Amino acid sequence: MVLIHQYDFISAQTSGTTVTFVIIEGWIVTVASVGDSRCILESAEGGIYYLSADHRLECSVEERERITASGGEVGRLNTGGGTEIGPLRCWPGGLCLSRSIGDMDVGEFIVPVPHVKQVKLSNAGGRIIISSDGVWDALSAETAFECSRGMAADAAASQIVKEAVQVKGLRDDTTCIVIDVQPPEKPTPPLPATKKQSKGVFMSMFRKKPSESSSQNDKEYCEPDVVEELFEEGSAMLSERLDSKYPLCNMFKLFMCAVCQVEMKPGEGISIHEGDSNSGKLRPWDGPFLCSSCQEKKEAMEGKRPSGDGRYSSGSD
């Protein structure tokens, strides 16, 4: 039997988390990240690539401007007498991140919209490290790769956590996953059938000698180890993330919410351009469209709640 205090239950309902979601399909790696966990790639050649984005307020001027433009406040913890300590935080709530999943007790300015990046690896592959902030607060990307070099993926993940704990102790979530993206193993070619030596000598007298070009073609071509960026989108505004041009081929989706895909009756959909200063130039069928529920969530995330609900008062005093 597990005893759960009422406070713990409430805390679990309102608490939040960061997310780093990785899909690997062949040589294509797609990463969606919210918060300050990171996904970092080291190519086979040794280049390091950051596939996620930190949503700490300290790291992003753009995110700070988005929050203040929506009516939130950004500042450090005030201990009294004008003394401020710690990292930049969003008020109300005091969270030091601008994006997270959950955190129901903070303002609507903390959004769950992920940064998405997609890259294509060369056929040489690479190593991917996915870790929470407890690792990255203690280790640089270079140190994480170096301390685990030559190890199998499972052993490498354990070694990275060990190194991080040795530097700063176990003060925060310190979780690590290591993935090796490797070329497929070549099947062993079957051995040629043995032939009588006399016949082989006779045939070799008339066999055409292979040219240099044919022998070169037999060698496997290896592409240079270059990581190609295919896609990146980091905006926190849903209206910028969705297809604003909405081509004519998508007209059949007029009665489907672009976010939750629920079917809507004619006239129920709300264009993502609703309230836009340029909306007068748009036609009635210019989508995409949102259902009323998703539209309310969009407005909440963009800080467009009615001014009378009193949810923007600062808790920093």
CSV table of C-alpha atoms in Angstrom, one decimal:
chain,number,residue,atom,x,y,z
A,1,MET,CA,0.0,0.0,0.0
A,2,VAL,CA,1.3,3.5,-0.9
A,3,LEU,CA,0.3,6.4,1.3
A,4,ILE,CA,-0.2,9.6,-0.7
A,5,HIS,CA,-0.6,12.9,1.2
A,6,GLN,CA,-3.2,15.4,-0.1
A,7,TYR,CA,-0.4,17.9,-0.7
A,8,ASP,CA,1.5,15.3,-2.9
A,9,PHE,CA,-1.7,14.6,-4.9
A,10,ILE,CA,-2.2,18.3,-5.6
A,11,SER,CA,1.4,18.8,-6.4
A,12,ALA,CA,1.3,15.9,-8.9
A,13,GLN,CA,-1.7,17.4,-10.5
A,14,THR,CA,-0.1,20.8,-11.1
A,15,SER,CA,3.5,20.0,-11.6
A,16,GLY,CA,5.2,19.9,-14.9
A,17,THR,CA,8.0,18.3,-16.9
A,18,THR,CA,10.4,18.8,-19.8
A,19,VAL,CA,10.2,16.5,-22.9
A,20,THR,CA,12.7,15.5,-25.5
A,21,PHE,CA,11.1,13.3,-28.1
A,22,VAL,CA,13.3,11.6,-30.7
A,23,ILE,CA,12.2,9.7,-33.8
A,24,ILE,CA,14.9,7.8,-35.8
A,25,GLU,CA,13.9,6.5,-39.2
A,26,GLY,CA,16.9,5.3,-41.2
A,27,TRP,CA,19.3,8.2,-41.4
A,28,ILE,CA,16.5,10.8,-40.6
A,29,VAL,CA,16.5,12.0,-37.0
A,30,THR,CA,13.5,14.2,-35.8
A,31,VAL,CA,13.6,15.9,-32.4
A,32,ALA,CA,10.8,17.7,-30.6
A,33,SER,CA,11.8,19.4,-27.4
A,34,VAL,CA,10.1,21.4,-24.6
A,35,GLY,CA,12.1,22.7,-21.6
A,36,ASP,CA,15.8,22.4,-20.8
A,37,SER,CA,16.5,18.7,-21.5
A,38,ARG,CA,18.8,18.4,-24.5
A,39,CYS,CA,19.5,16.1,-27.5
A,40,ILE,CA,23.0,16.4,-28.9
A,41,LEU,CA,24.5,14.5,-31.9
A,42,GLU,CA,28.1,13.7,-32.6
A,43,SER,CA,28.6,12.6,-36.2
A,44,ALA,CA,31.1,9.9,-37.1
A,45,GLU,CA,33.5,12.6,-38.2
A,46,GLY,CA,33.4,14.2,-34.8
A,47,GLY,CA,31.2,17.2,-35.4
A,48,ILE,CA,28.7,18.1,-32.6
A,49,TYR,CA,25.2,19.2,-33.4
A,50,TYR,CA,22.5,20.5,-31.0
A,51,LEU,CA,19.2,19.0,-32.1
A,52,SER,CA,17.1,20.6,-29.3
A,53,ALA,CA,16.7,24.2,-27.9
A,54,ASP,CA,17.0,25.3,-24.3
A,55,HIS,CA,13.8,27.1,-23.2
A,56,ARG,CA,15.4,28.7,-20.1
A,57,LEU,CA,14.6,32.3,-19.8
A,58,GLU,CA,18.3,33.0,-19.2
A,59,CYS,CA,19.1,31.7,-22.7
A,60,SER,CA,16.4,33.2,-25.0
A,61,VAL,CA,15.8,36.9,-25.5
A,62,GLU,CA,13.0,36.0,-27.9
A,63,GLU,CA,11.1,34.0,-25.3
A,64,ARG,CA,11.5,36.7,-22.7
A,65,GLU,CA,10.0,39.2,-25.1
A,66,ARG,CA,7.2,36.9,-26.0
A,67,ILE,CA,6.2,36.5,-22.3
A,68,THR,CA,6.4,40.3,-21.5
A,69,ALA,CA,4.5,41.1,-24.7
A,70,SER,CA,1.7,38.8,-23.6
A,71,GLY,CA,1.4,40.5,-20.2
A,72,GLY,CA,3.7,38.3,-18.1
A,73,GLU,CA,6.6,39.4,-16.0
A,74,VAL,CA,10.2,38.2,-16.1
A,75,GLY,CA,12.6,38.8,-13.2
A,76,ARG,CA,14.7,37.1,-10.5
A,77,LEU,CA,13.5,36.2,-7.1
A,78,ASN,CA,13.3,39.2,-4.9
A,79,THR,CA,14.5,38.5,-1.3
A,80,GLY,CA,13.6,42.0,-0.1
A,81,GLY,CA,15.5,45.3,0.0
A,82,GLY,CA,16.0,45.2,-3.8
A,83,THR,CA,18.2,42.1,-3.6
A,84,GLU,CA,17.5,39.6,-6.5
A,85,ILE,CA,18.9,36.1,-6.6
A,86,GLY,CA,18.8,33.0,-8.8
A,87,PRO,CA,17.9,32.6,-12.5
A,88,LEU,CA,15.3,34.7,-14.4
A,89,ARG,CA,11.8,33.4,-13.8
A,90,CYS,CA,8.4,34.0,-15.2
A,91,TRP,CA,5.8,35.5,-12.9
A,92,PRO,CA,3.2,34.4,-11.8
A,93,GLY,CA,4.5,31.0,-10.9
A,94,GLY,CA,8.3,31.6,-10.7
A,95,LEU,CA,9.2,29.0,-13.3
A,96,CYS,CA,12.6,29.5,-14.9
A,97,LEU,CA,11.5,27.9,-18.1
A,98,SER,CA,9.4,29.5,-20.8
A,99,ARG,CA,8.0,26.2,-22.1
A,100,SER,CA,7.0,23.0,-20.3
A,101,ILE,CA,4.4,20.2,-20.2
A,102,GLY,CA,2.0,20.7,-17.4
A,103,ASP,CA,2.8,23.3,-14.7
A,104,MET,CA,-0.8,24.1,-14.3
A,105,ASP,CA,-0.2,26.5,-11.4
A,106,VAL,CA,1.8,29.0,-13.5
A,107,GLY,CA,0.6,31.6,-16.0
A,108,GLU,CA,-0.6,30.8,-19.5
A,109,PHE,CA,2.7,32.2,-20.8
A,110,ILE,CA,4.4,28.9,-20.2
A,111,VAL,CA,3.5,27.0,-23.3
A,112,PRO,CA,3.9,23.3,-24.4
A,113,VAL,CA,4.7,24.1,-28.0
A,114,PRO,CA,7.9,22.2,-28.9
A,115,HIS,CA,11.0,23.2,-30.9
A,116,VAL,CA,11.3,20.8,-33.8
A,117,LYS,CA,14.4,20.0,-35.7
A,118,GLN,CA,15.0,17.3,-38.3
A,119,VAL,CA,18.4,16.3,-39.8
A,120,LYS,CA,19.7,13.6,-42.1
A,121,LEU,CA,22.9,11.8,-41.1
A,122,SER,CA,25.4,10.4,-43.6
A,123,ASN,CA,25.7,6.7,-44.0
A,124,ALA,CA,28.5,6.8,-41.4
A,125,GLY,CA,26.0,7.3,-38.6
A,126,GLY,CA,26.7,8.9,-35.3
A,127,ARG,CA,26.0,8.9,-31.5
A,128,ILE,CA,23.1,10.7,-29.9
A,129,ILE,CA,22.9,11.7,-26.2
A,130,ILE,CA,19.5,12.6,-24.7
A,131,SER,CA,19.8,13.9,-21.1
A,132,SER,CA,18.0,16.0,-18.5
A,133,ASP,CA,19.3,19.3,-17.2
A,134,GLY,CA,21.1,17.5,-14.3
A,135,VAL,CA,23.6,16.3,-16.8
A,136,TRP,CA,24.0,19.4,-18.8
A,137,ASP,CA,24.4,21.7,-15.7
A,138,ALA,CA,27.5,19.7,-14.9
A,139,LEU,CA,29.0,18.6,-18.2
A,140,SER,CA,29.6,20.2,-21.6
A,141,ALA,CA,28.6,18.3,-24.7
A,142,GLU,CA,32.3,17.7,-25.5
A,143,THR,CA,32.9,16.3,-22.1
A,144,ALA,CA,29.9,14.0,-22.3
A,145,PHE,CA,31.0,12.5,-25.5
A,146,GLU,CA,34.7,12.3,-24.5
A,147,CYS,CA,34.1,10.5,-21.2
A,148,SER,CA,32.0,7.8,-22.8
A,149,ARG,CA,34.0,7.3,-26.0
A,150,GLY,CA,34.5,3.7,-27.1
A,151,MET,CA,31.8,2.4,-24.8
A,152,ALA,CA,28.6,0.6,-25.7
A,153,ALA,CA,25.5,2.7,-25.5
A,154,ASP,CA,24.2,1.4,-22.2
A,155,ALA,CA,27.7,1.7,-20.5
A,156,ALA,CA,28.1,5.2,-22.0
A,157,ALA,CA,24.8,6.4,-20.5
A,158,SER,CA,25.9,5.2,-17.1
A,159,GLN,CA,29.3,6.8,-17.4
A,160,ILE,CA,27.8,10.2,-18.3
A,161,VAL,CA,25.5,10.1,-15.3
A,162,LYS,CA,28.4,9.1,-13.1
A,163,GLU,CA,30.6,12.0,-14.4
A,164,ALA,CA,27.8,14.5,-13.8
A,165,VAL,CA,27.1,13.3,-10.3
A,166,GLN,CA,30.8,13.5,-9.4
A,167,VAL,CA,30.9,17.2,-10.6
A,168,LYS,CA,27.8,18.6,-8.9
A,169,GLY,CA,26.3,15.8,-6.9
A,170,LEU,CA,22.7,14.5,-7.3
A,171,ARG,CA,20.9,17.8,-6.9
A,172,ASP,CA,18.5,17.5,-9.9
A,173,ASP,CA,17.1,14.9,-12.3
A,174,THR,CA,20.1,13.3,-13.9
A,175,THR,CA,18.9,11.0,-16.6
A,176,CYS,CA,20.7,9.9,-19.8
A,177,ILE,CA,20.0,7.8,-22.9
A,178,VAL,CA,22.6,7.1,-25.5
A,179,ILE,CA,21.8,5.9,-29.0
A,180,ASP,CA,24.3,4.8,-31.6
A,181,VAL,CA,23.1,5.2,-35.2
A,182,GLN,CA,25.2,2.7,-37.1
A,183,PRO,CA,25.4,1.5,-40.7
A,184,PRO,CA,23.7,-1.9,-41.2
A,185,GLU,CA,26.1,-4.9,-41.0
A,186,LYS,CA,27.1,-6.3,-44.3
A,187,PRO,CA,26.1,-9.9,-44.9
A,188,THR,CA,28.9,-12.3,-45.3
A,189,PRO,CA,29.2,-13.2,-49.0
A,190,PRO,CA,29.0,-16.9,-49.8
A,191,LEU,CA,32.3,-18.6,-50.6
A,192,PRO,CA,32.8,-19.4,-54.3
A,193,ALA,CA,32.5,-23.0,-55.4
A,194,THR,CA,35.8,-24.8,-55.7
A,195,LYS,CA,37.0,-25.6,-59.2
A,196,LYS,CA,39.6,-28.0,-60.5
A,197,GLN,CA,42.9,-26.3,-60.9
A,198,SER,CA,43.5,-27.6,-64.4
A,199,LYS,CA,40.2,-26.2,-65.6
A,200,GLY,CA,40.8,-22.9,-63.9
A,201,VAL,CA,44.2,-22.5,-65.5
A,202,PHE,CA,42.7,-23.3,-68.9
A,203,MET,CA,39.9,-20.8,-68.5
A,204,SER,CA,42.2,-18.1,-67.2
A,205,MET,CA,44.0,-18.1,-70.5
A,206,PHE,CA,40.8,-16.8,-72.2
A,207,ARG,CA,39.2,-14.8,-69.4
A,208,LYS,CA,38.9,-11.1,-69.9
A,209,LYS,CA,40.9,-9.1,-67.4
A,210,PRO,CA,38.8,-6.7,-65.3
A,211,SER,CA,39.4,-3.0,-66.1
A,212,GLU,CA,40.2,-0.4,-63.5
A,213,SER,CA,36.8,1.1,-63.8
A,214,SER,CA,35.0,-2.1,-63.0
A,215,SER,CA,37.2,-2.8,-60.1
A,216,GLN,CA,36.5,0.7,-58.7
A,217,ASN,CA,32.7,0.1,-59.1
A,218,ASP,CA,33.0,-3.0,-57.0
A,219,LYS,CA,34.3,-0.9,-54.1
A,220,GLU,CA,31.5,0.6,-52.0
A,221,TYR,CA,31.0,4.3,-52.4
A,222,CYS,CA,31.1,6.2,-49.0
A,223,GLU,CA,29.4,9.5,-48.8
A,224,PRO,CA,31.2,12.3,-46.9
A,225,ASP,CA,30.2,12.6,-43.3
A,226,VAL,CA,27.9,15.6,-43.5
A,227,VAL,CA,24.8,16.2,-41.4
A,228,GLU,CA,22.1,17.8,-43.5
A,229,GLU,CA,19.5,20.0,-41.8
A,230,LEU,CA,16.1,19.3,-43.3
A,231,PHE,CA,13.7,21.3,-41.0
A,232,GLU,CA,13.6,23.5,-38.0
A,233,GLU,CA,10.8,25.4,-36.4
A,234,GLY,CA,10.9,27.0,-32.9
A,235,SER,CA,8.1,29.5,-32.8
A,236,ALA,CA,5.8,29.4,-29.8
A,237,MET,CA,2.9,30.9,-31.7
A,238,LEU,CA,0.5,28.3,-33.2
A,239,SER,CA,-0.6,30.7,-35.9
A,240,GLU,CA,3.0,30.8,-37.2
A,241,ARG,CA,3.5,27.1,-36.9
A,242,LEU,CA,0.4,26.1,-39.0
A,243,ASP,CA,0.3,26.5,-42.7
A,244,SER,CA,-0.9,30.1,-43.2
A,245,LYS,CA,-1.2,29.8,-47.0
A,246,TYR,CA,-3.5,26.7,-46.7
A,247,PRO,CA,-3.4,25.6,-50.4
A,248,LEU,CA,-6.4,24.8,-52.4
A,249,CYS,CA,-5.8,21.1,-52.1
A,250,ASN,CA,-6.6,21.3,-48.4
A,251,MET,CA,-10.0,22.8,-48.9
A,252,PHE,CA,-11.6,19.5,-47.8
A,253,LYS,CA,-10.2,20.1,-44.4
A,254,LEU,CA,-12.2,23.3,-43.8
A,255,PHE,CA,-14.4,21.5,-41.3
A,256,MET,CA,-11.6,19.8,-39.4
A,257,CYS,CA,-9.6,21.4,-36.5
A,258,ALA,CA,-6.0,21.8,-37.5
A,259,VAL,CA,-4.8,20.8,-34.0
A,260,CYS,CA,-7.0,18.1,-32.6
A,261,GLN,CA,-8.5,16.9,-36.0
A,262,VAL,CA,-12.1,17.0,-34.6
A,263,GLU,CA,-14.8,17.4,-37.3
A,264,MET,CA,-16.7,20.7,-37.1
A,265,LYS,CA,-20.0,21.8,-38.5
A,266,PRO,CA,-20.0,24.6,-41.2
A,267,GLY,CA,-19.5,27.9,-39.5
A,268,GLU,CA,-18.0,26.5,-36.3
A,269,GLY,CA,-14.3,26.8,-37.3
A,270,ILE,CA,-12.3,29.8,-36.2
A,271,SER,CA,-9.5,30.9,-38.5
A,272,ILE,CA,-6.0,31.0,-37.0
A,273,HIS,CA,-5.9,34.6,-38.4
A,274,GLU,CA,-8.7,35.7,-36.2
A,275,GLY,CA,-7.7,39.0,-34.6
A,276,ASP,CA,-4.8,39.5,-37.0
A,277,SER,CA,-4.3,43.0,-38.2
A,278,ASN,CA,-4.1,41.7,-41.7
A,279,SER,CA,-7.2,39.5,-41.4
A,280,GLY,CA,-9.1,42.0,-43.6
A,281,LYS,CA,-7.0,40.9,-46.6
A,282,LEU,CA,-7.9,37.2,-46.1
A,283,ARG,CA,-10.8,35.4,-47.6
A,284,PRO,CA,-13.4,33.6,-45.5
A,285,TRP,CA,-12.0,30.2,-46.5
A,286,ASP,CA,-8.4,31.1,-45.6
A,287,GLY,CA,-7.5,28.5,-43.0
A,288,PRO,CA,-6.3,26.6,-41.2
A,289,PHE,CA,-9.2,26.5,-38.7
A,290,LEU,CA,-9.5,25.6,-35.0
A,291,CYS,CA,-12.3,24.3,-32.9
A,292,SER,CA,-13.5,26.5,-30.1
A,293,SER,CA,-11.6,24.5,-27.5
A,294,CYS,CA,-8.3,24.7,-29.3
A,295,GLN,CA,-8.9,28.4,-30.0
A,296,GLU,CA,-9.3,29.0,-26.3
A,297,LYS,CA,-6.1,27.1,-25.6
A,298,LYS,CA,-4.3,29.1,-28.3
A,299,GLU,CA,-5.4,32.4,-26.8
A,300,ALA,CA,-4.4,31.3,-23.3
A,301,MET,CA,-1.0,30.3,-24.5
A,302,GLU,CA,-0.5,33.6,-26.2
A,303,GLY,CA,-1.7,35.6,-23.2
A,304,LYS,CA,-5.0,36.8,-24.7
A,305,ARG,CA,-7.3,36.0,-21.9
A,306,PRO,CA,-9.9,38.7,-21.0
A,307,SER,CA,-8.3,41.3,-18.8
A,308,GLY,CA,-10.9,40.9,-16.1
A,309,ASP,CA,-10.0,37.4,-15.0
A,310,GLY,CA,-7.1,38.6,-12.8
A,311,ARG,CA,-4.7,35.7,-13.7
A,312,TYR,CA,-1.8,38.0,-14.7
A,313,SER,CA,-1.0,39.5,-11.3
A,314,SER,CA,2.6,39.0,-10.4
A,315,GLY,CA,3.6,36.7,-7.6
A,316,SER,CA,7.0,38.2,-7.3
A,317,ASP,CA,6.2,40.7,-4.6
